[in-house]
Amino acid sequence: MSLQDIQSRIHAEEEKADRPKGSAKLIAVSKVQPNERVEAVLEEGHRCFGENRVQEAIGKWPDFATKYSDLDLHLIGPLQTNKARQAMELFQNIHTVDRPKLANTIARLAQELGQCPKLFIQVNTGEEPQKAGIMPRDADGFVRECQAMDLVIEGLMCIPPAEEEPSLHFSLLRKIAARNDLSGLSMGMSGDFETAVALGATHVRVGSAIFGARAYEI
Ligand SMILES: *Cc1c(COP(=O)(O)O)cnc(C)c1O
């Protein structure tokens, strides 16, 4: 599918759900993609991209930034505290705040750097042991804990279990966000972004549907 196709599908879902056009933002997930493919999407005028590794992103985006302005970069993969500073300097958004230690580090660095990316808390809606994210039952407490550190929480993010109906997870995420007065919902990938927009996603993270299959999985 082309970028344009995906964008029009998103707009169609927004319209069906009576949502303003553009209220669901398309994050083009460029991890592991060859630079030519990424550049082709930049040339189409798209500026919003997602990466899941800090190191990989550092090797790619500072160069693109010299040529393309107004980049809006989203970290969508797990963040180690020792990479938090680099992440905060490169990304405008971090979707994977998932534990107090990381929140603490981000809060301290935000003071020091005088800036902070937009922050999303990752919720492990499927309660999968191998997956990152705060457990749903701990989410309300963690939101308050982050806010008590003076962090502004934009919203919540989830990655539903591969074999389950994603809409159940999207609905759960929306419910947790609503009761915590959070407006951002980062949910939906190549296979389910339309469902996510129908259920209120403000950010969909779409990789392979735009760029084609990744050469390898990471
Ligand atoms: C890779 C990735 C995506 C994009 O996945 P596709 O199925 O290629 O659209 C979305 N979210 C996260 C967290 C990812 O790591």
GROMACS .gro file of C-alpha atoms in nm, residues 8-163:
model
  156
    8SER     CA    1  -0.692   0.790   0.290
    9ARG     CA    2  -0.799   0.477   0.480
   10ILE     CA    3  -0.725   0.659   0.804
   11HIS     CA    4  -0.931   0.957   0.687
   12ALA     CA    5  -1.217   0.728   0.590
   13GLU     CA    6  -1.221   0.577   0.939
   14GLU     CA    7  -1.203   0.919   1.101
   15GLU     CA    8  -1.502   1.027   0.900
   16LYS     CA    9  -1.702   0.712   0.984
   17ALA     CA   10  -1.629   0.768   1.353
   18ASP     CA   11  -1.726   1.138   1.332
   19ARG     CA   12  -1.375   1.240   1.416
   20PRO     CA   13  -1.201   1.547   1.272
   21LYS     CA   14  -0.977   1.480   0.975
   22GLY     CA   15  -0.618   1.445   1.093
   23SER     CA   16  -0.709   1.354   1.450
   24ALA     CA   17  -0.539   1.016   1.402
   25LYS     CA   18  -0.176   1.073   1.322
   26LEU     CA   19   0.016   0.833   1.098
   27ILE     CA   20   0.355   0.735   1.236
   28ALA     CA   21   0.555   0.569   0.957
   29VAL     CA   22   0.761   0.301   1.132
   30SER     CA   23   1.095   0.304   0.953
   31LYS     CA   24   1.294   0.061   1.171
   32VAL     CA   25   1.527  -0.167   0.974
   33GLN     CA   26   1.415  -0.017   0.642
   34PRO     CA   27   1.679   0.083   0.388
   35ASN     CA   28   1.744   0.457   0.380
   36GLU     CA   29   1.622   0.484   0.018
   37ARG     CA   30   1.275   0.368   0.120
   38VAL     CA   31   1.267   0.609   0.411
   39GLU     CA   32   1.386   0.893   0.193
   40ALA     CA   33   1.116   0.819  -0.064
   41VAL     CA   34   0.854   0.872   0.208
   42LEU     CA   35   1.029   1.192   0.322
   43GLU     CA   36   1.021   1.311  -0.040
   44GLU     CA   37   0.644   1.260  -0.041
   45GLY     CA   38   0.633   1.518   0.235
   46HIS     CA   39   0.577   1.288   0.531
   47ARG     CA   40   0.758   1.394   0.850
   48CYS     CA   41   0.629   1.168   1.124
   49PHE     CA   42   0.835   0.853   1.180
   50GLY     CA   43   0.875   0.579   1.440
   51GLU     CA   44   1.184   0.385   1.542
   52ASN     CA   45   1.219   0.119   1.806
   53ARG     CA   46   1.591   0.138   1.878
   54VAL     CA   47   1.774   0.447   1.997
   55GLN     CA   48   2.107   0.336   1.847
   56GLU     CA   49   1.962   0.265   1.505
   57ALA     CA   50   1.775   0.596   1.506
   58ILE     CA   51   2.090   0.790   1.595
   59GLY     CA   52   2.262   0.640   1.294
   60LYS     CA   53   1.991   0.761   1.061
   61TRP     CA   54   1.791   1.063   1.171
   62PRO     CA   55   2.051   1.332   1.249
   63ASP     CA   56   2.159   1.300   0.882
   64PHE     CA   57   1.804   1.323   0.751
   65ALA     CA   58   1.747   1.622   0.981
   66THR     CA   59   2.009   1.823   0.794
   67LYS     CA   60   1.801   1.787   0.478
   68TYR     CA   61   1.440   1.769   0.602
   69SER     CA   62   1.304   2.007   0.862
   70ASP     CA   63   1.013   1.965   1.102
   71LEU     CA   64   1.074   1.597   1.168
   72ASP     CA   65   0.845   1.444   1.427
   73LEU     CA   66   1.021   1.135   1.562
   74HIS     CA   67   0.861   0.876   1.787
   75LEU     CA   68   1.046   0.619   1.996
   76ILE     CA   69   0.817   0.315   2.005
   77GLY     CA   70   1.058   0.050   2.137
   78PRO     CA   71   1.181  -0.027   2.490
   79LEU     CA   72   1.406   0.238   2.646
   80GLN     CA   73   1.695   0.159   2.880
   81THR     CA   74   1.765   0.430   3.136
   82ASN     CA   75   2.125   0.465   3.016
   83LYS     CA   76   1.994   0.563   2.671
   84ALA     CA   77   1.732   0.804   2.802
   85ARG     CA   78   1.941   1.116   2.747
   86GLN     CA   79   2.016   1.032   2.383
   87ALA     CA   80   1.653   0.941   2.328
   88MET     CA   81   1.532   1.269   2.477
   89GLU     CA   82   1.772   1.466   2.258
   90LEU     CA   83   1.664   1.294   1.936
   91PHE     CA   84   1.296   1.208   1.972
   92GLN     CA   85   1.002   1.446   2.001
   93ASN     CA   86   0.790   1.164   2.146
   94ILE     CA   87   0.855   0.859   2.364
   95HIS     CA   88   0.581   0.594   2.368
   96THR     CA   89   0.739   0.345   2.603
   97VAL     CA   90   0.751   0.489   2.953
   98ASP     CA   91   0.675   0.174   3.151
   99ARG     CA   92   0.842   0.180   3.492
  100PRO     CA   93   0.918   0.418   3.780
  101LYS     CA   94   1.296   0.404   3.736
  102LEU     CA   95   1.269   0.520   3.374
  103ALA     CA   96   1.013   0.789   3.465
  104ASN     CA   97   1.250   0.915   3.735
  105THR     CA   98   1.541   0.935   3.494
  106ILE     CA   99   1.332   1.119   3.236
  107ALA     CA  100   1.210   1.363   3.501
  108ARG     CA  101   1.566   1.437   3.614
  109LEU     CA  102   1.692   1.479   3.257
  110ALA     CA  103   1.397   1.701   3.167
  111GLN     CA  104   1.510   1.943   3.439
  112GLU     CA  105   1.866   1.929   3.321
  113LEU     CA  106   1.794   1.961   2.948
  114GLY     CA  107   1.512   2.210   2.992
  115GLN     CA  108   1.300   2.008   2.750
  116CYS     CA  109   1.102   1.688   2.746
  117PRO     CA  110   0.953   1.485   2.463
  118LYS     CA  111   0.582   1.408   2.465
  119LEU     CA  112   0.539   1.101   2.682
  120PHE     CA  113   0.315   0.797   2.648
  121ILE     CA  114   0.291   0.520   2.904
  122GLN     CA  115   0.305   0.170   2.757
  123VAL     CA  116   0.042  -0.062   2.902
  124ASN     CA  117   0.081  -0.439   2.874
  125THR     CA  118  -0.288  -0.492   2.802
  126GLY     CA  119  -0.240  -0.862   2.730
  127GLU     CA  120  -0.041  -0.908   3.054
  128GLU     CA  121   0.223  -1.096   2.855
  129PRO     CA  122   0.532  -1.177   3.063
  130GLN     CA  123   0.775  -1.124   2.774
  131LYS     CA  124   0.630  -0.788   2.678
  132ALA     CA  125   0.716  -0.446   2.817
  133GLY     CA  126   0.453  -0.219   2.967
  134ILE     CA  127   0.290  -0.152   3.298
  135MET     CA  128   0.017  -0.399   3.397
  136PRO     CA  129  -0.337  -0.264   3.351
  137ARG     CA  130  -0.408  -0.287   3.725
  138ASP     CA  131  -0.101  -0.072   3.798
  139ALA     CA  132  -0.163   0.183   3.525
  140ASP     CA  133  -0.367   0.441   3.723
  141GLY     CA  134  -0.110   0.447   4.002
  142PHE     CA  135   0.177   0.481   3.758
  143VAL     CA  136   0.010   0.770   3.574
  144ARG     CA  137  -0.024   0.952   3.907
  145GLU     CA  138   0.333   0.868   4.003
  146CYS     CA  139   0.461   1.017   3.676
  147GLN     CA  140   0.247   1.326   3.719
  148ALA     CA  141   0.379   1.370   4.072
  149MET     CA  142   0.727   1.388   3.914
  150ASP     CA  143   0.596   1.680   3.705
  151LEU     CA  144   0.596   1.472   3.388
  152VAL     CA  145   0.322   1.561   3.142
  153ILE     CA  146   0.168   1.237   3.021
  154GLU     CA  147   0.023   1.268   2.674
  155GLY     CA  148  -0.145   0.931   2.664
  156LEU     CA  149  -0.114   0.554   2.660
  157MET     CA  150   0.030   0.302   2.418
  158CYS     CA  151  -0.027  -0.071   2.369
  159ILE     CA  152   0.082  -0.362   2.150
  160PRO     CA  153  -0.191  -0.628   2.164
  161PRO     CA  154  -0.095  -0.996   2.174
  162ALA     CA  155  -0.051  -1.120   1.817
  163GLU     CA  156  -0.313  -1.392   1.842
   0.00000   0.00000   0.00000
